[in-house]
Tab-separated table of C-alpha atoms and ligand atoms in Angstrom:
chain	number	residue	atom	x	y	z
H	1	GLU	CA	81.996	-76.199	-100.314
H	2	GLU	CA	80.357	-79.060	-98.482
H	3	GLY	CA	81.364	-80.114	-94.989
H	4	LEU	CA	82.529	-83.568	-93.972
H	5	HIS	CA	79.634	-85.998	-94.129
H	6	PRO	CA	78.450	-86.651	-90.544
H	7	THR	CA	78.418	-90.143	-89.051
H	8	GLN	CA	74.968	-91.736	-88.948
H	9	TYR	CA	74.168	-92.350	-85.292
H	10	PRO	CA	71.479	-94.823	-84.113
H	11	TRP	CA	69.107	-92.216	-82.627
H	12	GLU	CA	66.497	-94.071	-80.598
H	13	HIS	CA	63.805	-91.537	-81.377
H	14	TYR	CA	64.265	-92.033	-85.136
H	15	ARG	CA	62.725	-95.497	-84.777
H	16	TRP	CA	59.059	-95.547	-85.620
H	17	VAL	CA	58.072	-97.493	-82.502
H	18	LYS	CA	59.950	-95.127	-80.170
H	19	THR	CA	58.926	-91.823	-78.654
H	20	PHE	CA	61.407	-89.243	-77.402
H	21	ASP	CA	63.325	-90.160	-74.252
H	22	HIS	CA	61.807	-87.532	-71.986
H	23	GLN	CA	64.629	-87.716	-69.483
H	24	ALA	CA	67.042	-86.916	-72.313
H	25	LEU	CA	64.818	-84.007	-73.399
H	26	ARG	CA	64.944	-82.645	-69.889
H	27	ARG	CA	68.731	-82.850	-69.830
H	28	GLY	CA	68.900	-81.333	-73.307
H	29	PHE	CA	66.773	-78.401	-72.237
H	30	GLN	CA	69.173	-77.847	-69.345
H	31	VAL	CA	72.090	-77.770	-71.806
H	32	TYR	CA	70.217	-75.326	-74.021
H	33	ARG	CA	69.496	-73.089	-71.032
H	34	GLU	CA	72.920	-73.209	-69.453
H	35	VAL	CA	75.040	-73.181	-72.616
H	36	CYS	CA	73.358	-72.346	-75.932
H	37	SER	CA	70.827	-69.779	-74.747
H	38	SER	CA	73.493	-67.146	-74.143
H	39	CYS	CA	73.836	-66.824	-77.951
H	40	HIS	CA	70.963	-68.726	-79.616
H	41	SER	CA	67.260	-67.946	-79.437
H	42	LEU	CA	64.495	-70.542	-79.433
H	43	LYS	CA	61.840	-68.142	-80.639
H	44	ARG	CA	59.081	-70.555	-81.513
H	45	ILE	CA	58.928	-72.258	-78.128
H	46	PRO	CA	56.560	-70.959	-75.441
H	47	TYR	CA	57.103	-72.110	-71.863
H	48	ARG	CA	53.778	-73.905	-71.869
H	49	SER	CA	54.887	-76.302	-74.601
H	50	LEU	CA	57.447	-77.873	-72.262
H	51	VAL	CA	54.870	-78.635	-69.592
H	52	GLY	CA	54.177	-82.352	-69.307
H	53	THR	CA	56.898	-83.523	-71.668
H	54	ILE	CA	59.949	-81.894	-70.141
H	55	ALA	CA	58.967	-80.144	-66.932
H	56	THR	CA	56.086	-79.664	-64.516
H	57	VAL	CA	53.701	-76.705	-64.590
H	58	ASP	CA	55.273	-75.277	-61.440
H	59	GLU	CA	58.794	-75.599	-62.799
H	60	MET	CA	57.885	-73.808	-66.027
H	61	LYS	CA	55.932	-71.095	-64.223
H	62	ALA	CA	58.940	-70.438	-62.021
H	63	LEU	CA	61.244	-70.322	-65.026
H	64	ALA	CA	58.934	-67.967	-66.939
H	65	GLU	CA	58.754	-65.647	-63.937
H	66	GLU	CA	62.525	-65.245	-63.953
H	67	ASN	CA	62.150	-63.032	-67.044
H	68	GLU	CA	60.389	-59.759	-67.660
H	69	TYR	CA	58.116	-59.030	-70.583
H	70	ASP	CA	56.483	-55.842	-71.867
H	71	THR	CA	52.846	-55.276	-70.977
H	72	GLU	CA	50.311	-54.165	-73.584
H	73	PRO	CA	50.314	-50.332	-73.740
H	74	ASN	CA	47.804	-48.843	-71.267
H	75	ASP	CA	45.420	-45.943	-72.040
H	76	GLU	CA	48.320	-43.469	-71.908
H	77	GLY	CA	50.306	-45.655	-74.264
H	78	GLU	CA	52.770	-46.597	-71.573
H	79	ILE	CA	54.413	-49.985	-71.660
H	80	GLU	CA	55.436	-51.522	-68.383
H	81	LYS	CA	57.245	-54.645	-67.294
H	82	ARG	CA	55.579	-57.757	-65.961
H	83	PRO	CA	56.941	-61.164	-64.965
H	84	GLY	CA	56.727	-63.909	-67.575
H	85	LYS	CA	53.951	-66.481	-67.661
H	86	LEU	CA	53.422	-69.864	-69.284
H	87	SER	CA	52.054	-68.408	-72.532
H	88	ASP	CA	55.211	-66.315	-73.094
H	89	TYR	CA	57.927	-67.409	-75.466
H	90	ILE	CA	61.435	-68.258	-74.329
H	91	PRO	CA	63.302	-64.928	-74.485
H	92	SER	CA	66.043	-64.290	-77.035
H	93	PRO	CA	69.566	-63.468	-75.838
H	94	TYR	CA	69.842	-60.316	-77.962
H	95	LYS	CA	67.528	-57.390	-78.737
H	96	ASN	CA	67.920	-57.827	-82.500
H	97	ASP	CA	70.210	-59.227	-85.203
H	98	GLU	CA	72.534	-56.217	-85.083
H	99	ALA	CA	73.141	-56.696	-81.373
H	100	ALA	CA	73.638	-60.432	-81.943
H	101	ARG	CA	76.228	-59.813	-84.656
H	102	ALA	CA	77.975	-57.149	-82.604
H	103	ALA	CA	78.458	-59.669	-79.810
H	104	ASN	CA	79.660	-62.447	-82.121
H	105	ASN	CA	82.335	-60.892	-84.298
H	106	GLY	CA	79.828	-60.104	-87.043
H	107	ALA	CA	78.335	-63.611	-87.211
H	108	LEU	CA	74.692	-64.307	-86.445
H	109	PRO	CA	73.897	-67.240	-84.144
H	110	PRO	CA	70.810	-68.665	-85.849
H	111	ASP	CA	67.548	-69.405	-84.055
H	112	LEU	CA	67.574	-73.066	-83.014
H	113	SER	CA	63.802	-73.775	-83.028
H	114	LEU	CA	63.809	-75.495	-86.416
H	115	MET	CA	67.539	-76.101	-86.806
H	116	VAL	CA	67.245	-79.900	-86.846
H	117	LYS	CA	64.933	-79.628	-89.852
H	118	ALA	CA	66.769	-76.736	-91.484
H	119	ARG	CA	70.177	-78.353	-91.804
H	120	HIS	CA	70.993	-81.251	-94.057
H	121	GLY	CA	71.876	-84.208	-91.833
H	122	GLY	CA	69.640	-83.050	-88.935
H	123	CYS	CA	70.625	-84.642	-85.621
H	124	ASN	CA	73.746	-86.297	-87.045
H	125	TYR	CA	75.004	-82.980	-88.397
H	126	ILE	CA	74.462	-80.961	-85.220
H	127	PHE	CA	75.938	-83.692	-83.017
H	128	SER	CA	78.981	-83.937	-85.299
H	129	LEU	CA	79.356	-80.177	-85.388
H	130	LEU	CA	79.246	-79.810	-81.601
H	131	THR	CA	81.692	-82.644	-80.945
H	132	GLY	CA	83.828	-82.214	-84.060
H	133	TYR	CA	86.210	-79.386	-83.154
H	134	PRO	CA	89.761	-80.757	-83.271
H	135	GLU	CA	92.341	-79.495	-80.763
H	136	GLU	CA	94.308	-78.036	-83.663
H	137	PRO	CA	93.277	-77.468	-87.260
H	138	PRO	CA	94.879	-80.139	-89.451
H	139	ALA	CA	98.232	-79.285	-91.036
H	140	GLY	CA	97.753	-77.242	-94.159
H	141	ALA	CA	94.253	-76.023	-93.284
H	142	THR	CA	93.730	-72.289	-93.483
H	143	VAL	CA	91.426	-70.759	-90.906
H	144	GLN	CA	90.370	-67.139	-91.221
H	145	SER	CA	91.046	-65.151	-88.080
H	146	GLY	CA	87.992	-65.022	-85.833
H	147	LEU	CA	86.769	-68.356	-87.178
H	148	ASN	CA	87.229	-71.868	-85.809
H	149	PHE	CA	88.056	-74.985	-87.742
H	150	ASN	CA	85.284	-77.572	-87.876
H	151	PRO	CA	85.299	-80.131	-90.686
H	152	TYR	CA	81.513	-80.637	-90.522
H	153	PHE	CA	80.674	-76.986	-91.127
H	154	PRO	CA	80.343	-76.168	-94.831
H	155	GLY	CA	83.495	-74.162	-95.574
H	156	THR	CA	85.156	-75.488	-92.365
H	157	GLY	CA	85.542	-71.996	-90.831
H	158	ILE	CA	82.781	-71.409	-88.265
H	159	ALA	CA	82.237	-68.360	-86.086
H	160	MET	CA	81.005	-70.491	-83.188
H	161	ALA	CA	83.871	-71.829	-81.079
H	162	ARG	CA	83.711	-75.188	-79.341
H	163	VAL	CA	81.228	-74.819	-76.475
H	164	LEU	CA	80.864	-78.298	-74.949
H	165	TYR	CA	83.502	-79.587	-72.540
H	166	ASP	CA	83.221	-82.529	-70.140
H	167	GLY	CA	81.520	-81.554	-66.903
H	168	LEU	CA	80.182	-78.211	-68.112
H	169	VAL	CA	76.746	-78.793	-66.613
H	170	GLU	CA	75.629	-80.878	-63.674
H	171	TYR	CA	72.704	-83.133	-64.467
H	172	GLU	CA	70.118	-83.544	-61.723
H	173	ASP	CA	69.598	-87.216	-62.639
H	174	GLY	CA	73.272	-87.992	-62.104
H	175	THR	CA	74.065	-88.725	-65.771
H	176	PRO	CA	77.761	-87.947	-66.329
H	177	ALA	CA	77.851	-84.727	-68.353
H	178	THR	CA	80.483	-85.635	-70.914
H	179	ALA	CA	80.717	-83.406	-73.974
H	180	SER	CA	79.192	-86.111	-76.164
H	181	GLN	CA	76.383	-86.810	-73.667
H	182	MET	CA	75.472	-83.108	-73.602
H	183	ALA	CA	75.638	-82.930	-77.398
H	184	LYS	CA	73.352	-85.951	-77.711
H	185	ASP	CA	70.872	-84.584	-75.180
H	186	VAL	CA	70.727	-81.083	-76.648
H	187	VAL	CA	70.301	-82.480	-80.161
H	188	GLU	CA	67.380	-84.638	-79.039
H	189	PHE	CA	65.900	-81.610	-77.310
H	190	LEU	CA	66.288	-79.538	-80.487
H	191	ASN	CA	64.630	-82.318	-82.477
H	192	TRP	CA	61.724	-82.222	-80.053
H	193	ALA	CA	61.590	-78.410	-80.419
H	194	ALA	CA	61.338	-78.756	-84.201
H	195	GLU	CA	58.829	-81.647	-84.069
H	196	PRO	CA	56.963	-81.537	-80.762
H	197	GLU	CA	54.121	-83.499	-82.345
H	198	MET	CA	56.321	-86.511	-83.161
H	199	ASP	CA	55.306	-88.574	-80.116
H	200	ASN	CA	51.616	-88.087	-80.785
H	201	ARG	CA	52.071	-88.849	-84.448
H	202	LYS	CA	53.765	-92.159	-83.675
H	203	LYS	CA	51.193	-93.085	-81.016
H	204	MET	CA	48.382	-92.274	-83.446
H	205	GLY	CA	50.130	-94.309	-86.149
H	206	MET	CA	50.236	-97.280	-83.775
H	207	LYS	CA	46.507	-96.976	-83.098
H	208	VAL	CA	45.746	-96.727	-86.796
H	209	LEU	CA	47.791	-99.866	-87.484
H	210	THR	CA	46.362	-101.850	-84.561
H	211	ILE	CA	42.753	-100.963	-85.191
H	212	GLY	CA	43.265	-101.357	-88.935
H	213	ALA	CA	44.672	-104.864	-88.437
H	214	LEU	CA	41.760	-105.819	-86.184
H	215	LEU	CA	39.192	-104.517	-88.652
H	216	PHE	CA	40.929	-106.349	-91.474
H	217	ALA	CA	40.932	-109.619	-89.518
H	218	LEU	CA	37.267	-109.109	-88.714
H	219	SER	CA	36.396	-108.487	-92.354
H	220	VAL	CA	38.194	-111.691	-93.408
H	221	TRP	CA	36.259	-113.664	-90.809
H	222	VAL	CA	32.915	-112.108	-91.838
H	223	LYS	CA	33.631	-112.801	-95.492
H	224	ARG	CA	34.415	-116.471	-94.815
H	225	TYR	CA	31.371	-116.801	-92.595
H	226	LYS	CA	29.018	-115.280	-95.175
H	227	TRP	CA	30.379	-117.345	-98.042
H	228	SER	CA	30.730	-120.606	-96.121
H	229	THR	CA	27.402	-121.978	-97.410
H	230	VAL	CA	28.177	-121.203	-101.056
H	231	LYS	CA	31.198	-123.541	-101.430
P	301	HEM	C1	75.938	-71.463	-85.242
P	301	HEM	C2	74.241	-74.909	-82.259
P	301	HEM	C3	76.159	-72.560	-78.473
P	301	HEM	C4	77.412	-68.898	-81.394
P	301	HEM	C5	75.333	-72.611	-84.760
P	301	HEM	C6	74.663	-73.608	-85.564
P	301	HEM	C7	74.189	-74.562	-84.729
P	301	HEM	C8	74.561	-74.186	-83.395
P	301	HEM	C9	73.411	-75.815	-85.107
P	301	HEM	C10	74.443	-73.531	-87.068
P	301	HEM	C11	75.583	-74.091	-87.871
P	301	HEM	C12	75.224	-73.989	-89.328
P	301	HEM	O1	74.928	-72.876	-89.806
P	301	HEM	O2	75.175	-75.031	-90.005
P	301	HEM	C13	74.610	-74.557	-80.976
P	301	HEM	C14	74.286	-75.350	-79.803
P	301	HEM	C15	74.846	-74.718	-78.744
P	301	HEM	C16	75.499	-73.502	-79.251
P	301	HEM	C17	73.433	-76.621	-79.805
P	301	HEM	C18	74.867	-75.150	-77.305
P	301	HEM	C19	75.208	-76.430	-76.993
P	301	HEM	C20	76.638	-71.345	-78.933
P	301	HEM	C21	77.195	-70.316	-78.087
P	301	HEM	C22	77.563	-69.289	-78.911
P	301	HEM	C23	77.216	-69.678	-80.274
P	301	HEM	C24	77.306	-70.394	-76.565
P	301	HEM	C25	78.202	-67.944	-78.569
P	301	HEM	C26	79.193	-67.858	-77.649
P	301	HEM	C27	77.126	-69.276	-82.689
P	301	HEM	C28	77.418	-68.470	-83.856
P	301	HEM	C29	76.988	-69.212	-84.979
P	301	HEM	C30	76.458	-70.463	-84.458
P	301	HEM	C31	78.041	-67.076	-83.860
P	301	HEM	C32	77.097	-68.817	-86.434
P	301	HEM	C33	78.298	-69.526	-87.035
P	301	HEM	C34	78.622	-69.118	-88.446
P	301	HEM	O3	77.698	-68.857	-89.216
P	301	HEM	O4	79.840	-69.076	-88.777
P	301	HEM	N1	75.266	-73.007	-83.431
P	301	HEM	N2	75.337	-73.460	-80.609
P	301	HEM	N3	76.666	-70.938	-80.237
P	301	HEM	N4	76.562	-70.466	-83.085
P	301	HEM	FE1	76.012	-71.960	-81.844
């Protein structure tokens, strides 16, 4: 059963002349950290990849050091703990899938690294999902116990409850943290996570077009110049 078709929103970063809004990415990362990361992993993202785009080196180093990682086994085969560093990956909330299911009523919160690409509808779908929980399921709808009604989720019964409420986080840039603002920011952040190369691709595309246009203009001029005596 298909879910309700999500609204198409005018995402700025979908436009081919626009890069990601880095301030929005920074807010979105905060939402991921403070809200989603208690259940969802972001396995493919190392701390270092956020440096420059979303945070400074020092900020990411400090964040990495908040977590402990296993060392390589030493000569006796012992594994010890060491503080995280930039090359480490963002840690997952659970040890493994069994632990994740045990904590979520049997449901598995999927890894979010590629979620924007993995789900039909991408940003529009995830935004609609996060903001689309009605106060009450509509009259006549059946919701299995332990599940929550969300019209955008295929099947409409989703194990994830509504997580975003106005004022849940406090943004350092003063942006009012409404539920829809947080949803927008976290979706843009998740799009960046799935396509961190997008900005470079667009910038390179611009160069290709600009230089291509210049070379084309030059070739037209050269052609006219060379043939001008033949007319
Ligand atoms: C599923 C996003 C927070 C638990 C999902 C899905 C997305 C998502 C995109 C996949 C839906 C699908 O399969 O089409 C987010 C975001 C969050 C967030 C962006 C933060 C803003 C949480 C939290 C929890 C949670 C805090 C746990 C308390 C789950 C579970 C599922 C799920 C259990 C599986 C649902 C099912 O298959 O029925 N989430 N989530 N999520 N999420 Fe979250």
